[in-house]
mmCIF file of C-alpha atoms and ligand atoms in Angstrom:
data_model
loop_
_atom_site.group_PDB
_atom_site.id
_atom_site.type_symbol
_atom_site.label_atom_id
_atom_site.label_comp_id
_atom_site.label_asym_id
_atom_site.label_seq_id
_atom_site.Cartn_x
_atom_site.Cartn_y
_atom_site.Cartn_z
ATOM 1 C CA UNK A 226 -35.998 18.612 -27.340
ATOM 2 C CA UNK A 227 -32.370 17.342 -26.989
ATOM 3 C CA UNK A 228 -30.746 17.366 -30.517
ATOM 4 C CA UNK A 229 -30.498 13.365 -31.597
ATOM 5 C CA UNK A 230 -27.602 12.088 -33.583
ATOM 6 C CA UNK A 231 -28.409 9.480 -36.080
ATOM 7 C CA UNK A 232 -26.139 7.175 -38.320
ATOM 8 C CA UNK A 233 -28.335 6.173 -41.462
ATOM 9 C CA UNK A 234 -27.441 3.262 -44.010
ATOM 10 C CA UNK A 235 -29.287 2.637 -46.894
ATOM 11 C CA UNK A 236 -29.073 -1.299 -48.341
ATOM 12 C CA UNK A 237 -30.364 -2.409 -51.585
ATOM 13 C CA UNK A 238 -31.181 -5.857 -51.591
ATOM 14 C CA UNK A 239 -33.580 -8.050 -54.049
ATOM 15 C CA UNK A 240 -35.217 -6.170 -57.027
ATOM 16 C CA UNK A 241 -35.646 -2.620 -56.429
ATOM 17 C CA UNK A 242 -35.912 -3.481 -52.730
ATOM 18 C CA UNK A 243 -34.263 -1.118 -49.981
ATOM 19 C CA UNK A 244 -33.569 -1.285 -46.370
ATOM 20 C CA UNK A 245 -33.098 1.988 -44.402
ATOM 21 C CA UNK A 246 -30.905 1.419 -41.329
ATOM 22 C CA UNK A 247 -31.083 4.239 -38.493
ATOM 23 C CA UNK A 248 -29.119 4.066 -35.249
ATOM 24 C CA UNK A 249 -29.296 6.783 -32.618
ATOM 25 C CA UNK A 250 -25.848 7.360 -31.700
ATOM 26 C CA UNK A 251 -26.447 10.577 -29.599
ATOM 27 C CA UNK A 252 -24.721 8.615 -26.350
ATOM 28 C CA UNK A 253 -21.972 7.218 -28.442
ATOM 29 C CA UNK A 254 -20.751 10.557 -29.671
ATOM 30 C CA UNK A 255 -20.858 11.997 -26.144
ATOM 31 C CA UNK A 256 -18.929 9.293 -24.663
ATOM 32 C CA UNK A 257 -16.647 9.685 -27.184
ATOM 33 C CA UNK A 258 -16.742 13.329 -27.019
ATOM 34 C CA UNK A 259 -16.219 13.440 -23.160
ATOM 35 C CA UNK A 260 -13.257 10.826 -23.501
ATOM 36 C CA UNK A 261 -11.399 13.120 -26.169
ATOM 37 C CA UNK A 262 -12.135 16.071 -23.816
ATOM 38 C CA UNK A 263 -10.719 14.126 -20.521
ATOM 39 C CA UNK A 264 -7.374 13.074 -22.821
ATOM 40 C CA UNK A 265 -6.982 16.777 -23.772
ATOM 41 C CA UNK A 266 -7.326 17.849 -20.295
ATOM 42 C CA UNK A 267 -5.023 15.309 -18.545
ATOM 43 C CA UNK A 268 -2.443 16.360 -21.255
ATOM 44 C CA UNK A 269 -3.217 19.850 -20.208
ATOM 45 C CA UNK A 270 -2.602 19.511 -16.630
ATOM 46 C CA UNK A 271 0.313 17.528 -17.041
ATOM 47 C CA UNK A 272 1.971 19.772 -19.629
ATOM 48 C CA UNK A 273 1.698 22.974 -17.471
ATOM 49 C CA UNK A 274 4.180 21.723 -14.405
ATOM 50 C CA UNK A 275 6.427 19.880 -17.330
ATOM 51 C CA UNK A 276 6.627 23.027 -18.976
ATOM 52 C CA UNK A 277 7.688 25.102 -15.707
ATOM 53 C CA UNK A 278 9.995 22.424 -14.485
ATOM 54 C CA UNK A 279 11.788 22.216 -17.874
ATOM 55 C CA UNK A 280 12.272 26.253 -17.641
ATOM 56 C CA UNK A 281 13.772 25.796 -14.138
ATOM 57 C CA UNK A 282 16.059 23.023 -15.406
ATOM 58 C CA UNK A 283 17.367 25.172 -18.160
ATOM 59 C CA UNK A 284 17.906 28.063 -15.532
ATOM 60 C CA UNK A 285 19.733 25.888 -13.260
ATOM 61 C CA UNK A 286 21.910 24.680 -15.953
ATOM 62 C CA UNK A 287 22.501 28.090 -17.839
ATOM 63 C CA UNK A 288 22.807 30.319 -15.006
ATOM 64 C CA UNK A 289 25.486 30.771 -12.135
ATOM 65 C CA UNK A 290 23.336 31.047 -9.297
ATOM 66 C CA UNK A 291 23.725 31.936 -5.638
ATOM 67 C CA UNK A 292 23.371 29.233 -3.351
ATOM 68 C CA UNK A 293 19.963 30.594 -1.518
ATOM 69 C CA UNK A 294 18.600 31.518 -5.329
ATOM 70 C CA UNK A 295 19.369 27.725 -6.333
ATOM 71 C CA UNK A 296 17.321 26.373 -3.223
ATOM 72 C CA UNK A 297 14.538 28.687 -4.385
ATOM 73 C CA UNK A 298 14.463 26.722 -7.570
ATOM 74 C CA UNK A 299 14.878 23.822 -6.259
ATOM 75 C CA UNK A 300 11.773 24.249 -3.969
ATOM 76 C CA UNK A 301 9.385 25.456 -6.816
ATOM 77 C CA UNK A 302 10.697 22.523 -8.889
ATOM 78 C CA UNK A 303 9.526 20.184 -5.987
ATOM 79 C CA UNK A 304 6.121 21.821 -5.593
ATOM 80 C CA UNK A 305 5.800 21.040 -9.723
ATOM 81 C CA UNK A 306 6.942 17.523 -9.336
ATOM 82 C CA UNK A 307 4.281 17.174 -6.260
ATOM 83 C CA UNK A 308 1.566 18.512 -7.925
ATOM 84 C CA UNK A 309 2.323 16.255 -11.262
ATOM 85 C CA UNK A 310 2.294 13.322 -8.567
ATOM 86 C CA UNK A 311 -1.021 14.395 -6.899
ATOM 87 C CA UNK A 312 -2.355 14.347 -10.391
ATOM 88 C CA UNK A 313 -1.238 10.583 -11.593
ATOM 89 C CA UNK A 314 -2.447 9.439 -8.058
ATOM 90 C CA UNK A 315 -5.963 11.123 -8.424
ATOM 91 C CA UNK A 316 -6.268 9.796 -11.958
ATOM 92 C CA UNK A 317 -5.180 6.099 -11.020
ATOM 93 C CA UNK A 318 -8.094 6.475 -7.635
ATOM 94 C CA UNK A 319 -10.300 7.406 -10.272
ATOM 95 C CA UNK A 320 -9.633 4.842 -13.026
ATOM 96 C CA UNK A 321 -9.443 2.110 -10.334
ATOM 97 C CA UNK A 322 -13.161 3.311 -8.720
ATOM 98 C CA UNK A 323 -14.652 3.602 -12.309
ATOM 99 C CA UNK A 324 -13.072 0.114 -13.401
ATOM 100 C CA UNK A 325 -14.143 -2.258 -10.351
ATOM 101 C CA UNK A 326 -17.554 -2.408 -8.393
ATOM 102 C CA UNK A 327 -17.671 -2.350 -4.522
ATOM 103 C CA UNK A 328 -17.234 -5.499 -3.185
ATOM 104 C CA UNK A 329 -20.279 -7.250 -1.610
ATOM 105 C CA UNK A 330 -18.692 -8.088 1.089
ATOM 106 C CA UNK A 331 -18.252 -4.864 2.719
ATOM 107 C CA UNK A 332 -17.160 -4.041 6.383
ATOM 108 C CA UNK A 333 -18.801 -2.240 9.117
ATOM 109 C CA UNK A 334 -16.906 1.059 8.965
ATOM 110 C CA UNK A 335 -16.802 3.083 12.714
ATOM 111 C CA UNK A 336 -17.806 6.649 11.625
ATOM 112 C CA UNK A 337 -16.278 7.837 15.403
ATOM 113 C CA UNK A 338 -13.107 6.364 13.848
ATOM 114 C CA UNK A 339 -13.275 8.420 10.327
ATOM 115 C CA UNK A 340 -13.932 11.411 12.057
ATOM 116 C CA UNK A 341 -11.597 11.587 14.516
ATOM 117 C CA UNK A 342 -8.791 10.752 11.618
ATOM 118 C CA UNK A 343 -10.448 13.583 9.464
ATOM 119 C CA UNK A 344 -10.481 15.781 12.541
ATOM 120 C CA UNK A 345 -6.947 14.701 13.340
ATOM 121 C CA UNK A 346 -5.691 15.636 9.551
ATOM 122 C CA UNK A 347 -7.842 18.748 9.422
ATOM 123 C CA UNK A 348 -6.280 20.178 12.358
ATOM 124 C CA UNK A 349 -2.719 19.213 11.277
ATOM 125 C CA UNK A 350 -3.577 21.135 7.981
ATOM 126 C CA UNK A 351 -4.490 24.138 10.014
ATOM 127 C CA UNK A 352 -1.470 24.034 12.594
ATOM 128 C CA UNK A 353 0.672 23.936 9.289
ATOM 129 C CA UNK A 354 -1.091 27.143 7.643
ATOM 130 C CA UNK A 355 -0.949 28.848 11.331
ATOM 131 C CA UNK A 356 2.814 28.277 11.075
ATOM 132 C CA UNK A 357 2.856 30.528 8.251
ATOM 133 C CA UNK A 358 1.444 33.155 9.607
ATOM 134 C CA UNK A 359 -2.190 32.370 8.554
ATOM 135 C CA UNK A 360 -5.057 32.718 10.687
ATOM 136 C CA UNK A 361 -6.327 29.083 11.480
ATOM 137 C CA UNK A 362 -10.000 27.899 10.767
ATOM 138 C CA UNK A 363 -12.461 27.454 13.211
ATOM 139 C CA UNK A 364 -13.112 23.942 13.000
ATOM 140 C CA UNK A 365 -16.370 22.076 14.544
ATOM 141 C CA UNK A 366 -16.640 18.506 15.029
ATOM 142 C CA UNK A 367 -18.786 16.235 16.957
ATOM 143 C CA UNK A 368 -17.949 15.882 20.334
ATOM 144 C CA UNK A 369 -16.909 12.688 21.981
ATOM 145 C CA UNK A 370 -20.522 11.855 23.631
ATOM 146 C CA UNK A 371 -21.759 12.332 19.971
ATOM 147 C CA UNK A 372 -18.846 10.271 18.373
ATOM 148 C CA UNK A 373 -20.255 7.195 20.607
ATOM 149 C CA UNK A 374 -23.219 7.236 18.990
ATOM 150 C CA UNK A 375 -21.960 7.688 15.726
ATOM 151 C CA UNK A 376 -22.633 4.267 14.492
ATOM 152 C CA UNK A 377 -21.134 2.568 11.264
ATOM 153 C CA UNK A 378 -21.605 2.381 7.433
ATOM 154 C CA UNK A 379 -21.335 -0.433 5.586
ATOM 155 C CA UNK A 380 -18.452 -0.026 2.718
ATOM 156 C CA UNK A 381 -14.948 0.542 1.791
ATOM 157 C CA UNK A 382 -13.083 2.278 4.765
ATOM 158 C CA UNK A 383 -9.956 3.714 2.838
ATOM 159 C CA UNK A 384 -12.920 5.013 0.188
ATOM 160 C CA UNK A 385 -15.061 6.615 2.449
ATOM 161 C CA UNK A 386 -12.186 8.455 4.165
ATOM 162 C CA UNK A 387 -10.768 9.507 1.080
ATOM 163 C CA UNK A 388 -14.710 11.202 0.166
ATOM 164 C CA UNK A 389 -15.357 12.956 3.854
ATOM 165 C CA UNK A 390 -11.488 14.150 3.609
ATOM 166 C CA UNK A 391 -11.696 15.463 0.117
ATOM 167 C CA UNK A 392 -14.717 17.476 1.437
ATOM 168 C CA UNK A 393 -13.193 18.782 4.459
ATOM 169 C CA UNK A 394 -10.159 19.614 2.259
ATOM 170 C CA UNK A 395 -11.825 21.717 -0.426
ATOM 171 C CA UNK A 396 -13.456 23.415 2.744
ATOM 172 C CA UNK A 397 -10.222 24.679 4.210
ATOM 173 C CA UNK A 398 -8.884 25.311 0.940
ATOM 174 C CA UNK A 399 -11.618 27.348 -0.132
ATOM 175 C CA UNK A 400 -12.576 28.935 2.922
ATOM 176 C CA UNK A 401 -10.219 32.138 3.567
ATOM 177 C CA UNK A 402 -8.324 32.260 6.769
ATOM 178 C CA UNK A 403 -9.994 32.475 10.022
ATOM 179 C CA UNK A 404 -13.401 30.900 8.432
ATOM 180 C CA UNK A 405 -15.623 28.602 10.271
ATOM 181 C CA UNK A 406 -16.062 25.199 9.343
ATOM 182 C CA UNK A 407 -18.585 22.399 10.663
ATOM 183 C CA UNK A 408 -18.771 18.806 10.048
ATOM 184 C CA UNK A 409 -21.914 16.606 11.088
ATOM 185 C CA UNK A 410 -22.811 13.481 11.400
ATOM 186 C CA UNK A 411 -26.551 12.434 12.078
ATOM 187 C CA UNK A 412 -28.437 9.407 12.100
ATOM 188 C CA UNK A 413 -32.084 10.360 11.156
ATOM 189 C CA UNK A 414 -35.029 8.342 12.435
ATOM 190 C CA UNK A 415 -36.032 6.926 9.330
ATOM 191 C CA UNK A 416 -32.360 5.276 9.615
ATOM 192 C CA UNK A 417 -30.661 7.117 6.688
ATOM 193 C CA UNK A 418 -27.501 9.137 7.792
ATOM 194 C CA UNK A 419 -26.590 12.460 6.988
ATOM 195 C CA UNK A 420 -22.688 13.935 6.743
ATOM 196 C CA UNK A 421 -22.118 17.151 6.358
ATOM 197 C CA UNK A 422 -19.250 20.019 5.869
ATOM 198 C CA UNK A 423 -20.465 23.541 6.074
ATOM 199 C CA UNK A 424 -17.967 26.137 5.567
ATOM 200 C CA UNK A 425 -18.300 30.096 5.526
ATOM 201 C CA UNK A 426 -16.022 30.525 2.533
ATOM 202 C CA UNK A 427 -16.969 32.387 -0.742
ATOM 203 C CA UNK A 428 -19.588 30.408 -1.959
ATOM 204 C CA UNK A 429 -20.690 28.765 -5.295
ATOM 205 C CA UNK A 430 -22.822 30.408 -8.091
ATOM 206 C CA UNK A 431 -25.690 28.028 -8.672
ATOM 207 C CA UNK A 432 -24.703 27.999 -12.532
ATOM 208 C CA UNK A 433 -21.464 26.059 -11.836
ATOM 209 C CA UNK A 434 -23.270 23.679 -8.575
ATOM 210 C CA UNK A 435 -24.386 20.853 -10.985
ATOM 211 C CA UNK A 436 -21.273 20.560 -12.897
ATOM 212 C CA UNK A 437 -18.586 20.602 -9.820
ATOM 213 C CA UNK A 438 -18.545 16.644 -9.887
ATOM 214 C CA UNK A 439 -17.535 16.982 -13.427
ATOM 215 C CA UNK A 440 -13.772 15.855 -13.916
ATOM 216 C CA UNK A 441 -11.451 18.907 -14.386
ATOM 217 C CA UNK A 442 -14.445 21.373 -13.625
ATOM 218 C CA UNK A 443 -13.409 24.349 -11.721
ATOM 219 C CA UNK A 444 -14.918 27.425 -10.980
ATOM 220 C CA UNK A 445 -11.681 29.151 -10.386
ATOM 221 C CA UNK A 446 -8.787 27.462 -12.320
ATOM 222 C CA UNK A 447 -6.107 29.612 -10.533
ATOM 223 C CA UNK A 448 -7.534 29.492 -7.456
ATOM 224 C CA UNK A 449 -7.873 25.540 -7.414
ATOM 225 C CA UNK A 450 -4.347 25.256 -8.827
ATOM 226 C CA UNK A 451 -2.621 27.597 -6.189
ATOM 227 C CA UNK A 452 -4.205 25.411 -3.406
ATOM 228 C CA UNK A 453 -2.696 22.270 -4.725
ATOM 229 C CA UNK A 454 -6.196 21.279 -6.477
ATOM 230 C CA UNK A 455 -6.087 18.325 -9.360
ATOM 231 C CA UNK A 456 -9.920 19.202 -10.112
ATOM 232 C CA UNK A 457 -10.551 15.678 -9.696
ATOM 233 C CA UNK A 458 -11.358 15.380 -5.956
ATOM 234 C CA UNK A 459 -15.356 15.804 -6.364
ATOM 235 C CA UNK A 460 -15.107 13.346 -9.139
ATOM 236 C CA UNK A 461 -13.576 10.659 -6.818
ATOM 237 C CA UNK A 462 -16.088 11.904 -4.237
ATOM 238 C CA UNK A 463 -19.247 11.177 -6.730
ATOM 239 C CA UNK A 464 -17.703 8.036 -7.786
ATOM 240 C CA UNK A 465 -17.072 6.907 -4.099
ATOM 241 C CA UNK A 466 -20.527 7.781 -2.885
ATOM 242 C CA UNK A 467 -22.452 6.099 -5.942
ATOM 243 C CA UNK A 468 -20.502 3.035 -5.032
ATOM 244 C CA UNK A 469 -22.035 3.188 -1.503
ATOM 245 C CA UNK A 470 -25.758 4.099 -2.515
ATOM 246 C CA UNK A 471 -24.773 7.610 -0.937
ATOM 247 C CA UNK A 472 -26.170 10.785 -2.340
ATOM 248 C CA UNK A 473 -24.294 14.267 -2.599
ATOM 249 C CA UNK A 474 -26.011 17.332 -1.975
ATOM 250 C CA UNK A 475 -24.370 20.974 -2.292
ATOM 251 C CA UNK A 476 -26.245 23.916 -0.910
ATOM 252 C CA UNK A 477 -24.282 27.304 -1.201
ATOM 253 C CA UNK A 478 -25.034 31.211 -2.040
ATOM 254 C CA UNK A 479 -22.494 33.748 -3.501
ATOM 255 C CA UNK A 480 -20.999 35.218 -0.280
ATOM 256 C CA UNK A 481 -22.861 32.979 2.168
ATOM 257 C CA UNK A 482 -20.361 29.858 1.876
ATOM 258 C CA UNK A 483 -21.570 26.423 0.931
ATOM 259 C CA UNK A 484 -22.411 22.874 2.716
ATOM 260 C CA UNK A 485 -21.580 19.614 0.738
ATOM 261 C CA UNK A 486 -23.704 16.915 2.510
ATOM 262 C CA UNK A 487 -23.846 13.058 1.803
ATOM 263 C CA UNK A 488 -26.877 11.122 2.703
ATOM 264 C CA UNK A 489 -26.482 7.169 3.189
ATOM 265 C CA UNK A 490 -29.357 4.750 2.463
ATOM 266 C CA UNK A 491 -30.920 2.724 5.622
ATOM 267 C CA UNK A 492 -29.255 -0.492 4.351
ATOM 268 C CA UNK A 493 -25.791 0.881 4.879
ATOM 269 C CA UNK A 494 -26.148 2.703 8.423
ATOM 270 C CA UNK A 495 -26.278 0.861 11.424
ATOM 271 C CA UNK A 496 -26.346 2.379 14.612
ATOM 272 C CA UNK A 497 -23.980 2.098 17.117
ATOM 273 C CA UNK A 498 -23.183 -1.217 19.138
ATOM 274 C CA UNK A 499 -22.874 1.267 22.506
ATOM 275 C CA UNK A 500 -26.899 2.011 21.487
ATOM 276 C CA UNK A 501 -27.531 -1.770 20.832
ATOM 277 C CA UNK A 502 -26.339 -2.738 24.202
ATOM 278 C CA UNK A 503 -28.266 0.031 26.205
ATOM 279 C CA UNK A 504 -31.358 -1.238 24.830
ATOM 280 C CA UNK A 505 -30.970 -4.908 25.461
ATOM 281 C CA UNK A 506 -30.263 -3.650 29.266
HETATM 282 P P1 ADP B 2060 -10.095 20.947 -7.223
HETATM 283 O O1 ADP B 2060 -8.895 20.262 -7.129
HETATM 284 O O2 ADP B 2060 -10.144 22.301 -8.364
HETATM 285 O O3 ADP B 2060 -10.446 21.535 -5.815
HETATM 286 P P2 ADP B 2060 -12.816 19.741 -7.045
HETATM 287 O O4 ADP B 2060 -13.323 18.427 -7.716
HETATM 288 O O5 ADP B 2060 -12.196 19.225 -5.560
HETATM 289 O O6 ADP B 2060 -11.328 20.241 -7.601
HETATM 290 O O7 ADP B 2060 -13.566 20.846 -6.661
HETATM 291 C C1 ADP B 2060 -13.841 21.444 -8.171
HETATM 292 C C2 ADP B 2060 -14.225 22.559 -7.718
HETATM 293 O O8 ADP B 2060 -15.355 23.257 -7.015
HETATM 294 C C3 ADP B 2060 -12.980 23.466 -7.177
HETATM 295 O O9 ADP B 2060 -12.236 23.976 -8.187
HETATM 296 C C4 ADP B 2060 -13.712 24.941 -6.849
HETATM 297 O O10 ADP B 2060 -14.178 25.761 -7.688
HETATM 298 C C5 ADP B 2060 -15.159 24.212 -6.546
HETATM 299 N N1 ADP B 2060 -15.440 23.885 -4.729
HETATM 300 C C6 ADP B 2060 -15.562 22.707 -4.262
HETATM 301 N N2 ADP B 2060 -15.361 22.851 -2.786
HETATM 302 C C7 ADP B 2060 -15.893 23.861 -2.788
HETATM 303 C C8 ADP B 2060 -15.969 25.019 -1.369
HETATM 304 N N3 ADP B 2060 -16.091 24.263 -0.145
HETATM 305 N N4 ADP B 2060 -16.413 26.459 -1.547
HETATM 306 C C9 ADP B 2060 -15.988 26.692 -3.042
HETATM 307 N N5 ADP B 2060 -15.706 26.141 -3.795
HETATM 308 C C10 ADP B 2060 -15.772 24.878 -4.021
#
């Protein structure tokens, strides 16, 4: 029941003979509309920090300021510049992911390494927040014994790291201080594997869930910006997972937190070599 857009052309040829050519241009027009939206969004996202920056520059040029105040302005300017840098980096990452297929000779990436790196980064972020007098999150990661049997994923290590750490960073950014975040990894009996980040944050209304991976889609614009979000994180996650044949599942309920889980197909999962050795003995 979706409306279809047709492009119709009528050609006359021969004696009174006519040819009617109808083309379905629905998809073409949708793609064009998406492209226009994207350009408008990018322009807006860049214009906002630029306007703020230009405002500060003008103030610094025209007002005699005390050193303290001047430094505060410079700090705010640095934040805006950082925000633009982050946005441009995310845009480049997205365009790289869209522009090239995953190389077929994938490496086997150690999940223990991936998770340890994510955990160190998360604890670093949490410590930085604590220094600002905010209660740290309770972070639960698989323990050392579980990591020994975490196995490997076939893929691009940097991409997988960016997908996992994006999900983790979101959980930390949207969950208020002192909330709980559980990260888990499981190789299931059927050989598939599941990575999950569960938080005790605000949750996401059902009507937004299916749109979260769209570029620049945000439930709460100002909250996303305040926490340094570009609105591109989940779009990057989606692309990385698609390239790895993995699926993202989001389950969330308002007031009850969210769980973002990723399922890897059996062809991309290898249980750890420690296991293999054990079974040989
Ligand atoms: P952003 O840079 O805005 O975080 P993302 O693409 O990473 O962009 O996420 C899109 C939107 O999804 C966010 O703006 C936020 O509204 C919502 N979101 C993502 N993760 C969570 C979470 N763990 N809890 C609540 N909302 C979330």
